[in-house]
JSON list of C-alpha atoms in Angstrom, two decimals:
[
{"chain": "A", "resi": 25, "resn": "MET", "atom": "CA", "xyz": [85.44, 90.04, 107.84]},
{"chain": "A", "resi": 26, "resn": "GLU", "atom": "CA", "xyz": [81.88, 91.36, 107.70]},
{"chain": "A", "resi": 27, "resn": "ILE", "atom": "CA", "xyz": [79.14, 89.25, 106.14]},
{"chain": "A", "resi": 28, "resn": "ALA", "atom": "CA", "xyz": [78.09, 92.23, 103.99]},
{"chain": "A", "resi": 29, "resn": "VAL", "atom": "CA", "xyz": [81.55, 92.30, 102.39]},
{"chain": "A", "resi": 30, "resn": "LEU", "atom": "CA", "xyz": [81.33, 88.60, 101.54]},
{"chain": "A", "resi": 31, "resn": "ILE", "atom": "CA", "xyz": [77.84, 89.01, 100.11]},
{"chain": "A", "resi": 32, "resn": "THR", "atom": "CA", "xyz": [79.00, 91.94, 97.98]},
{"chain": "A", "resi": 33, "resn": "ALA", "atom": "CA", "xyz": [82.01, 89.94, 96.77]},
{"chain": "A", "resi": 34, "resn": "PHE", "atom": "CA", "xyz": [79.81, 86.98, 95.87]},
{"chain": "A", "resi": 35, "resn": "ILE", "atom": "CA", "xyz": [77.28, 89.14, 94.01]},
{"chain": "A", "resi": 36, "resn": "THR", "atom": "CA", "xyz": [80.03, 90.98, 92.13]},
{"chain": "A", "resi": 37, "resn": "LEU", "atom": "CA", "xyz": [81.75, 87.78, 90.99]},
{"chain": "A", "resi": 38, "resn": "PHE", "atom": "CA", "xyz": [78.42, 86.12, 90.20]},
{"chain": "A", "resi": 39, "resn": "VAL", "atom": "CA", "xyz": [77.39, 89.04, 88.00]},
{"chain": "A", "resi": 40, "resn": "VAL", "atom": "CA", "xyz": [80.78, 89.32, 86.27]},
{"chain": "A", "resi": 41, "resn": "ILE", "atom": "CA", "xyz": [81.21, 85.61, 85.58]},
{"chain": "A", "resi": 42, "resn": "ASP", "atom": "CA", "xyz": [77.47, 85.29, 84.82]},
{"chain": "A", "resi": 43, "resn": "PRO", "atom": "CA", "xyz": [76.81, 81.56, 85.36]},
{"chain": "A", "resi": 44, "resn": "ILE", "atom": "CA", "xyz": [73.25, 81.91, 84.03]},
{"chain": "A", "resi": 45, "resn": "GLY", "atom": "CA", "xyz": [74.47, 83.47, 80.80]},
{"chain": "A", "resi": 46, "resn": "LEU", "atom": "CA", "xyz": [77.16, 80.82, 80.41]},
{"chain": "A", "resi": 47, "resn": "ALA", "atom": "CA", "xyz": [74.74, 77.89, 80.69]},
{"chain": "A", "resi": 48, "resn": "PRO", "atom": "CA", "xyz": [73.17, 78.16, 77.20]},
{"chain": "A", "resi": 49, "resn": "LEU", "atom": "CA", "xyz": [76.61, 78.81, 75.69]},
{"chain": "A", "resi": 50, "resn": "PHE", "atom": "CA", "xyz": [77.89, 75.64, 77.34]},
{"chain": "A", "resi": 51, "resn": "VAL", "atom": "CA", "xyz": [75.05, 73.79, 75.62]},
{"chain": "A", "resi": 52, "resn": "ALA", "atom": "CA", "xyz": [76.05, 75.29, 72.27]},
{"chain": "A", "resi": 53, "resn": "LEU", "atom": "CA", "xyz": [79.75, 74.53, 72.74]},
{"chain": "A", "resi": 54, "resn": "THR", "atom": "CA", "xyz": [79.06, 70.91, 73.72]},
{"chain": "A", "resi": 55, "resn": "ASN", "atom": "CA", "xyz": [76.35, 70.27, 71.16]},
{"chain": "A", "resi": 56, "resn": "GLY", "atom": "CA", "xyz": [76.16, 66.60, 70.20]},
{"chain": "A", "resi": 57, "resn": "MET", "atom": "CA", "xyz": [78.29, 65.37, 73.12]},
{"chain": "A", "resi": 58, "resn": "THR", "atom": "CA", "xyz": [77.22, 62.75, 75.64]},
{"chain": "A", "resi": 59, "resn": "ALA", "atom": "CA", "xyz": [76.40, 63.57, 79.25]},
{"chain": "A", "resi": 60, "resn": "ALA", "atom": "CA", "xyz": [79.73, 62.08, 80.37]},
{"chain": "A", "resi": 61, "resn": "GLU", "atom": "CA", "xyz": [81.68, 64.18, 77.87]},
{"chain": "A", "resi": 62, "resn": "ARG", "atom": "CA", "xyz": [79.85, 67.32, 78.94]},
{"chain": "A", "resi": 63, "resn": "ARG", "atom": "CA", "xyz": [80.58, 66.57, 82.61]},
{"chain": "A", "resi": 64, "resn": "ALA", "atom": "CA", "xyz": [84.29, 66.09, 81.89]},
{"chain": "A", "resi": 65, "resn": "ILE", "atom": "CA", "xyz": [84.47, 69.36, 79.97]},
{"chain": "A", "resi": 66, "resn": "ALA", "atom": "CA", "xyz": [82.62, 71.19, 82.76]},
{"chain": "A", "resi": 67, "resn": "ILE", "atom": "CA", "xyz": [85.07, 69.85, 85.36]},
{"chain": "A", "resi": 68, "resn": "ARG", "atom": "CA", "xyz": [88.17, 70.83, 83.34]},
{"chain": "A", "resi": 69, "resn": "ALA", "atom": "CA", "xyz": [86.79, 74.26, 82.51]},
{"chain": "A", "resi": 70, "resn": "CYS", "atom": "CA", "xyz": [85.82, 75.11, 86.08]},
{"chain": "A", "resi": 71, "resn": "ILE", "atom": "CA", "xyz": [89.09, 73.87, 87.60]},
{"chain": "A", "resi": 72, "resn": "THR", "atom": "CA", "xyz": [91.14, 75.82, 85.04]},
{"chain": "A", "resi": 73, "resn": "GLY", "atom": "CA", "xyz": [89.08, 78.98, 85.43]},
{"chain": "A", "resi": 74, "resn": "ALA", "atom": "CA", "xyz": [89.26, 78.82, 89.22]},
{"chain": "A", "resi": 75, "resn": "GLY", "atom": "CA", "xyz": [93.02, 78.27, 89.08]},
{"chain": "A", "resi": 76, "resn": "ILE", "atom": "CA", "xyz": [93.55, 81.31, 86.88]},
{"chain": "A", "resi": 77, "resn": "LEU", "atom": "CA", "xyz": [91.44, 83.54, 89.15]},
{"chain": "A", "resi": 78, "resn": "THR", "atom": "CA", "xyz": [93.25, 82.24, 92.24]},
{"chain": "A", "resi": 79, "resn": "ILE", "atom": "CA", "xyz": [96.60, 83.21, 90.73]},
{"chain": "A", "resi": 80, "resn": "PHE", "atom": "CA", "xyz": [95.30, 86.71, 90.05]},
{"chain": "A", "resi": 81, "resn": "ALA", "atom": "CA", "xyz": [93.97, 87.00, 93.60]},
{"chain": "A", "resi": 82, "resn": "PHE", "atom": "CA", "xyz": [97.36, 86.24, 95.18]},
{"chain": "A", "resi": 83, "resn": "PHE", "atom": "CA", "xyz": [99.81, 87.69, 92.66]},
{"chain": "A", "resi": 84, "resn": "GLY", "atom": "CA", "xyz": [97.85, 90.22, 90.63]},
{"chain": "A", "resi": 85, "resn": "GLU", "atom": "CA", "xyz": [98.61, 93.14, 92.94]},
{"chain": "A", "resi": 86, "resn": "ALA", "atom": "CA", "xyz": [102.32, 92.24, 93.05]},
{"chain": "A", "resi": 87, "resn": "VAL", "atom": "CA", "xyz": [102.43, 92.28, 89.26]},
{"chain": "A", "resi": 88, "resn": "LEU", "atom": "CA", "xyz": [100.75, 95.68, 89.24]},
{"chain": "A", "resi": 89, "resn": "GLY", "atom": "CA", "xyz": [103.24, 97.00, 91.79]},
{"chain": "A", "resi": 90, "resn": "GLY", "atom": "CA", "xyz": [106.10, 95.74, 89.68]},
{"chain": "A", "resi": 91, "resn": "ILE", "atom": "CA", "xyz": [105.00, 97.89, 86.76]},
{"chain": "A", "resi": 92, "resn": "GLY", "atom": "CA", "xyz": [104.19, 100.92, 88.92]},
{"chain": "A", "resi": 93, "resn": "ILE", "atom": "CA", "xyz": [100.39, 100.75, 89.06]},
{"chain": "A", "resi": 94, "resn": "GLY", "atom": "CA", "xyz": [98.79, 101.49, 92.43]},
{"chain": "A", "resi": 95, "resn": "MET", "atom": "CA", "xyz": [95.60, 99.88, 93.74]},
{"chain": "A", "resi": 96, "resn": "PRO", "atom": "CA", "xyz": [93.56, 103.12, 93.65]},
{"chain": "A", "resi": 97, "resn": "ALA", "atom": "CA", "xyz": [94.27, 103.47, 89.92]},
{"chain": "A", "resi": 98, "resn": "PHE", "atom": "CA", "xyz": [93.47, 99.81, 89.36]},
{"chain": "A", "resi": 99, "resn": "ARG", "atom": "CA", "xyz": [90.22, 100.12, 91.33]},
{"chain": "A", "resi": 100, "resn": "ILE", "atom": "CA", "xyz": [89.16, 102.99, 89.07]},
{"chain": "A", "resi": 101, "resn": "SER", "atom": "CA", "xyz": [90.15, 101.22, 85.85]},
{"chain": "A", "resi": 102, "resn": "GLY", "atom": "CA", "xyz": [88.64, 97.96, 87.09]},
{"chain": "A", "resi": 103, "resn": "GLY", "atom": "CA", "xyz": [85.41, 99.75, 87.95]},
{"chain": "A", "resi": 104, "resn": "ILE", "atom": "CA", "xyz": [85.29, 101.25, 84.46]},
{"chain": "A", "resi": 105, "resn": "LEU", "atom": "CA", "xyz": [85.88, 97.80, 82.95]},
{"chain": "A", "resi": 106, "resn": "LEU", "atom": "CA", "xyz": [83.08, 96.33, 85.06]},
{"chain": "A", "resi": 107, "resn": "PHE", "atom": "CA", "xyz": [80.81, 99.19, 84.01]},
{"chain": "A", "resi": 108, "resn": "LEU", "atom": "CA", "xyz": [81.50, 98.44, 80.34]},
{"chain": "A", "resi": 109, "resn": "THR", "atom": "CA", "xyz": [80.69, 94.79, 81.07]},
{"chain": "A", "resi": 110, "resn": "ALA", "atom": "CA", "xyz": [77.42, 95.93, 82.63]},
{"chain": "A", "resi": 111, "resn": "LEU", "atom": "CA", "xyz": [76.59, 97.95, 79.51]},
{"chain": "A", "resi": 112, "resn": "ASP", "atom": "CA", "xyz": [77.27, 94.89, 77.38]},
{"chain": "A", "resi": 113, "resn": "MET", "atom": "CA", "xyz": [74.86, 92.89, 79.52]},
{"chain": "A", "resi": 114, "resn": "LEU", "atom": "CA", "xyz": [72.17, 95.57, 79.45]},
{"chain": "A", "resi": 115, "resn": "PHE", "atom": "CA", "xyz": [72.35, 95.91, 75.66]},
{"chain": "A", "resi": 116, "resn": "ASP", "atom": "CA", "xyz": [72.99, 92.18, 75.03]},
{"chain": "A", "resi": 117, "resn": "ARG", "atom": "CA", "xyz": [76.35, 92.77, 73.34]},
{"chain": "A", "resi": 118, "resn": "ARG", "atom": "CA", "xyz": [78.21, 90.25, 75.50]},
{"chain": "A", "resi": 119, "resn": "SER", "atom": "CA", "xyz": [75.87, 87.42, 74.52]},
{"chain": "A", "resi": 120, "resn": "LYS", "atom": "CA", "xyz": [76.50, 88.22, 70.86]},
{"chain": "A", "resi": 121, "resn": "ARG", "atom": "CA", "xyz": [80.29, 88.07, 71.32]},
{"chain": "A", "resi": 122, "resn": "ARG", "atom": "CA", "xyz": [80.04, 84.85, 73.30]},
{"chain": "A", "resi": 123, "resn": "GLN", "atom": "CA", "xyz": [77.80, 83.35, 70.62]},
{"chain": "A", "resi": 124, "resn": "ASP", "atom": "CA", "xyz": [80.39, 84.26, 68.00]},
{"chain": "A", "resi": 125, "resn": "SER", "atom": "CA", "xyz": [83.01, 82.43, 70.10]},
{"chain": "A", "resi": 126, "resn": "SER", "atom": "CA", "xyz": [80.82, 79.34, 70.26]},
{"chain": "A", "resi": 127, "resn": "GLU", "atom": "CA", "xyz": [80.20, 79.37, 66.52]},
{"chain": "A", "resi": 128, "resn": "ALA", "atom": "CA", "xyz": [83.95, 79.46, 65.90]},
{"chain": "A", "resi": 129, "resn": "GLU", "atom": "CA", "xyz": [84.35, 76.04, 67.52]},
{"chain": "A", "resi": 130, "resn": "THR", "atom": "CA", "xyz": [83.94, 72.80, 65.60]},
{"chain": "A", "resi": 131, "resn": "PRO", "atom": "CA", "xyz": [82.08, 69.80, 67.11]},
{"chain": "A", "resi": 132, "resn": "ASN", "atom": "CA", "xyz": [85.32, 67.82, 67.56]},
{"chain": "A", "resi": 133, "resn": "ASP", "atom": "CA", "xyz": [87.13, 70.57, 69.47]},
{"chain": "A", "resi": 134, "resn": "ASP", "atom": "CA", "xyz": [87.50, 70.45, 73.25]},
{"chain": "A", "resi": 135, "resn": "PRO", "atom": "CA", "xyz": [86.21, 73.86, 74.38]},
{"chain": "A", "resi": 136, "resn": "SER", "atom": "CA", "xyz": [87.02, 73.33, 78.08]},
{"chain": "A", "resi": 137, "resn": "ILE", "atom": "CA", "xyz": [90.12, 75.56, 78.16]},
{"chain": "A", "resi": 138, "resn": "PHE", "atom": "CA", "xyz": [89.24, 77.96, 75.36]},
{"chain": "A", "resi": 139, "resn": "PRO", "atom": "CA", "xyz": [86.77, 79.55, 75.26]},
{"chain": "A", "resi": 140, "resn": "ILE", "atom": "CA", "xyz": [84.97, 78.23, 78.38]},
{"chain": "A", "resi": 141, "resn": "ALA", "atom": "CA", "xyz": [87.68, 78.46, 81.07]},
{"chain": "A", "resi": 142, "resn": "MET", "atom": "CA", "xyz": [89.17, 81.55, 79.48]},
{"chain": "A", "resi": 143, "resn": "PRO", "atom": "CA", "xyz": [87.78, 84.04, 78.62]},
{"chain": "A", "resi": 144, "resn": "LEU", "atom": "CA", "xyz": [84.21, 83.01, 79.51]},
{"chain": "A", "resi": 145, "resn": "ILE", "atom": "CA", "xyz": [84.85, 82.07, 83.18]},
{"chain": "A", "resi": 146, "resn": "ALA", "atom": "CA", "xyz": [88.20, 83.76, 83.86]},
{"chain": "A", "resi": 147, "resn": "GLY", "atom": "CA", "xyz": [87.73, 86.78, 81.66]},
{"chain": "A", "resi": 148, "resn": "PRO", "atom": "CA", "xyz": [89.28, 90.24, 82.08]},
{"chain": "A", "resi": 149, "resn": "GLY", "atom": "CA", "xyz": [86.41, 91.39, 84.26]},
{"chain": "A", "resi": 150, "resn": "ALA", "atom": "CA", "xyz": [86.71, 88.42, 86.62]},
{"chain": "A", "resi": 151, "resn": "MET", "atom": "CA", "xyz": [90.50, 88.81, 86.82]},
{"chain": "A", "resi": 152, "resn": "ALA", "atom": "CA", "xyz": [90.16, 92.50, 87.63]},
{"chain": "A", "resi": 153, "resn": "THR", "atom": "CA", "xyz": [87.51, 91.73, 90.24]},
{"chain": "A", "resi": 154, "resn": "MET", "atom": "CA", "xyz": [89.74, 89.21, 92.03]},
{"chain": "A", "resi": 155, "resn": "ILE", "atom": "CA", "xyz": [92.58, 91.73, 92.22]},
{"chain": "A", "resi": 156, "resn": "LEU", "atom": "CA", "xyz": [90.20, 94.41, 93.47]},
{"chain": "A", "resi": 157, "resn": "LEU", "atom": "CA", "xyz": [88.72, 92.14, 96.13]},
{"chain": "A", "resi": 158, "resn": "ALA", "atom": "CA", "xyz": [92.13, 90.93, 97.29]},
{"chain": "A", "resi": 159, "resn": "GLY", "atom": "CA", "xyz": [93.24, 94.57, 97.52]},
{"chain": "A", "resi": 160, "resn": "GLN", "atom": "CA", "xyz": [90.35, 95.31, 99.87]},
{"chain": "A", "resi": 161, "resn": "GLY", "atom": "CA", "xyz": [91.44, 92.59, 102.31]},
{"chain": "A", "resi": 162, "resn": "SER", "atom": "CA", "xyz": [93.79, 93.11, 105.24]},
{"chain": "A", "resi": 163, "resn": "GLY", "atom": "CA", "xyz": [96.01, 90.07, 104.72]},
{"chain": "A", "resi": 164, "resn": "THR", "atom": "CA", "xyz": [96.51, 86.61, 103.27]},
{"chain": "A", "resi": 165, "resn": "LEU", "atom": "CA", "xyz": [93.62, 85.17, 105.26]},
{"chain": "A", "resi": 166, "resn": "ASP", "atom": "CA", "xyz": [91.19, 87.61, 103.68]},
{"chain": "A", "resi": 167, "resn": "THR", "atom": "CA", "xyz": [92.53, 86.68, 100.25]},
{"chain": "A", "resi": 168, "resn": "PHE", "atom": "CA", "xyz": [91.86, 83.01, 101.00]},
{"chain": "A", "resi": 169, "resn": "ILE", "atom": "CA", "xyz": [88.34, 83.97, 102.05]},
{"chain": "A", "resi": 170, "resn": "PHE", "atom": "CA", "xyz": [87.76, 85.82, 98.77]},
{"chain": "A", "resi": 171, "resn": "VAL", "atom": "CA", "xyz": [89.14, 82.82, 96.88]},
{"chain": "A", "resi": 172, "resn": "GLY", "atom": "CA", "xyz": [86.59, 80.71, 98.76]},
{"chain": "A", "resi": 173, "resn": "VAL", "atom": "CA", "xyz": [83.85, 83.07, 97.61]},
{"chain": "A", "resi": 174, "resn": "MET", "atom": "CA", "xyz": [85.13, 82.78, 94.04]},
{"chain": "A", "resi": 175, "resn": "LEU", "atom": "CA", "xyz": [85.11, 78.97, 94.32]},
{"chain": "A", "resi": 176, "resn": "ALA", "atom": "CA", "xyz": [81.48, 79.16, 95.46]},
{"chain": "A", "resi": 177, "resn": "VAL", "atom": "CA", "xyz": [80.63, 81.14, 92.33]},
{"chain": "A", "resi": 178, "resn": "VAL", "atom": "CA", "xyz": [82.54, 78.70, 90.13]},
{"chain": "A", "resi": 179, "resn": "GLY", "atom": "CA", "xyz": [80.61, 75.94, 91.91]},
{"chain": "A", "resi": 180, "resn": "CYS", "atom": "CA", "xyz": [77.43, 77.67, 90.74]},
{"chain": "A", "resi": 181, "resn": "VAL", "atom": "CA", "xyz": [78.86, 77.71, 87.22]},
{"chain": "A", "resi": 182, "resn": "PHE", "atom": "CA", "xyz": [79.57, 73.97, 87.40]},
{"chain": "A", "resi": 183, "resn": "THR", "atom": "CA", "xyz": [76.09, 73.21, 88.74]},
{"chain": "A", "resi": 184, "resn": "LEU", "atom": "CA", "xyz": [74.42, 75.24, 86.01]},
{"chain": "A", "resi": 185, "resn": "PHE", "atom": "CA", "xyz": [76.62, 73.57, 83.40]},
{"chain": "A", "resi": 186, "resn": "LEU", "atom": "CA", "xyz": [75.23, 70.22, 84.55]},
{"chain": "A", "resi": 187, "resn": "LEU", "atom": "CA", "xyz": [71.70, 71.66, 84.51]},
{"chain": "A", "resi": 188, "resn": "ALA", "atom": "CA", "xyz": [72.18, 73.75, 81.37]},
{"chain": "A", "resi": 189, "resn": "SER", "atom": "CA", "xyz": [69.77, 71.93, 79.10]},
{"chain": "A", "resi": 190, "resn": "PRO", "atom": "CA", "xyz": [66.73, 71.85, 81.44]},
{"chain": "A", "resi": 191, "resn": "LEU", "atom": "CA", "xyz": [67.49, 75.39, 82.66]},
{"chain": "A", "resi": 192, "resn": "GLU", "atom": "CA", "xyz": [67.51, 76.70, 79.10]},
{"chain": "A", "resi": 193, "resn": "GLN", "atom": "CA", "xyz": [64.16, 75.08, 78.44]},
{"chain": "A", "resi": 194, "resn": "MET", "atom": "CA", "xyz": [62.71, 76.42, 81.70]},
{"chain": "A", "resi": 195, "resn": "LEU", "atom": "CA", "xyz": [63.81, 80.06, 81.34]},
{"chain": "A", "resi": 196, "resn": "GLY", "atom": "CA", "xyz": [63.48, 80.36, 77.60]},
{"chain": "A", "resi": 197, "resn": "GLN", "atom": "CA", "xyz": [65.07, 83.19, 75.66]},
{"chain": "A", "resi": 198, "resn": "THR", "atom": "CA", "xyz": [62.89, 85.84, 77.29]},
{"chain": "A", "resi": 199, "resn": "GLY", "atom": "CA", "xyz": [63.67, 84.66, 80.83]},
{"chain": "A", "resi": 200, "resn": "THR", "atom": "CA", "xyz": [67.39, 84.57, 80.14]},
{"chain": "A", "resi": 201, "resn": "ASN", "atom": "CA", "xyz": [67.28, 88.11, 78.72]},
{"chain": "A", "resi": 202, "resn": "VAL", "atom": "CA", "xyz": [65.41, 89.43, 81.76]},
{"chain": "A", "resi": 203, "resn": "VAL", "atom": "CA", "xyz": [67.85, 87.85, 84.25]},
{"chain": "A", "resi": 204, "resn": "THR", "atom": "CA", "xyz": [70.87, 89.09, 82.28]},
{"chain": "A", "resi": 205, "resn": "ARG", "atom": "CA", "xyz": [69.62, 92.67, 82.27]},
{"chain": "A", "resi": 206, "resn": "LEU", "atom": "CA", "xyz": [68.79, 92.64, 85.98]},
{"chain": "A", "resi": 207, "resn": "LEU", "atom": "CA", "xyz": [72.30, 91.42, 86.73]},
{"chain": "A", "resi": 208, "resn": "GLY", "atom": "CA", "xyz": [73.67, 94.12, 84.42]},
{"chain": "A", "resi": 209, "resn": "MET", "atom": "CA", "xyz": [71.93, 96.85, 86.42]},
{"chain": "A", "resi": 210, "resn": "LEU", "atom": "CA", "xyz": [73.36, 95.47, 89.65]},
{"chain": "A", "resi": 211, "resn": "LEU", "atom": "CA", "xyz": [76.86, 95.26, 88.18]},
{"chain": "A", "resi": 212, "resn": "ALA", "atom": "CA", "xyz": [76.65, 98.86, 86.97]},
{"chain": "A", "resi": 213, "resn": "ALA", "atom": "CA", "xyz": [75.96, 100.05, 90.52]},
{"chain": "A", "resi": 214, "resn": "LEU", "atom": "CA", "xyz": [78.77, 97.94, 91.96]},
{"chain": "A", "resi": 215, "resn": "SER", "atom": "CA", "xyz": [81.24, 99.18, 89.35]},
{"chain": "A", "resi": 216, "resn": "VAL", "atom": "CA", "xyz": [80.48, 102.79, 90.26]},
{"chain": "A", "resi": 217, "resn": "GLN", "atom": "CA", "xyz": [81.21, 101.91, 93.90]},
{"chain": "A", "resi": 218, "resn": "PHE", "atom": "CA", "xyz": [84.62, 100.54, 92.84]},
{"chain": "A", "resi": 219, "resn": "VAL", "atom": "CA", "xyz": [85.41, 103.82, 91.09]},
{"chain": "A", "resi": 220, "resn": "LEU", "atom": "CA", "xyz": [84.34, 105.85, 94.13]},
{"chain": "A", "resi": 221, "resn": "ASP", "atom": "CA", "xyz": [86.52, 103.68, 96.39]},
{"chain": "A", "resi": 222, "resn": "GLY", "atom": "CA", "xyz": [89.48, 104.30, 94.09]},
{"chain": "A", "resi": 223, "resn": "LEU", "atom": "CA", "xyz": [88.92, 108.06, 94.14]},
{"chain": "A", "resi": 224, "resn": "VAL", "atom": "CA", "xyz": [88.94, 108.31, 97.95]},
{"chain": "A", "resi": 225, "resn": "PRO", "atom": "CA", "xyz": [92.78, 108.29, 98.33]},
{"chain": "A", "resi": 226, "resn": "PHE", "atom": "CA", "xyz": [93.12, 110.98, 95.65]},
{"chain": "A", "resi": 227, "resn": "ILE", "atom": "CA", "xyz": [90.46, 113.17, 97.30]},
{"chain": "A", "resi": 228, "resn": "HIS", "atom": "CA", "xyz": [92.10, 112.81, 100.70]},
{"chain": "A", "resi": 229, "resn": "GLY", "atom": "CA", "xyz": [95.44, 113.77, 99.17]},
{"chain": "A", "resi": 230, "resn": "LEU", "atom": "CA", "xyz": [94.15, 117.09, 97.86]}
]
């Protein structure tokens, strides 16, 4: 597998999962907890999120085939979904929804499974991306490689969760907004590429 494909997969998953955007939300969801409690929640959330995305990488396409949806159609719909995610990032709508999710939690709740693992880490966009990436591979080995890329991104999420407080202070609100919008622009371009890849089989069939 080419290095460029792996880099593209990493960037796509990094932008969709958005570890930088999740860090301040993790702080909000774990407000008042000790460092040990935050670490335990981060571990549970990342393991659960990675497990969900792994399942979608290996079995997502089979589920689609069972209900009569082909990969070209899913690439197009997945690209549209990613584009909508990019718009949310560019116009800061996703942060508002995530903040609403964090405000719905009480201090005594364990937010590791919901909302951190799902839908913040393993959200619809990330699930669609794993299916799309697995569909681009040529076999099980490639799927394992893409899962490894996903685990690297989730590793970034875990690291930023542990560094969330100092990172938030370092970037500030303005820095976080700038990074989020830059990632949104990149995701918009990648989502268009997914749509174009999905259209190729239809164009060739004409």
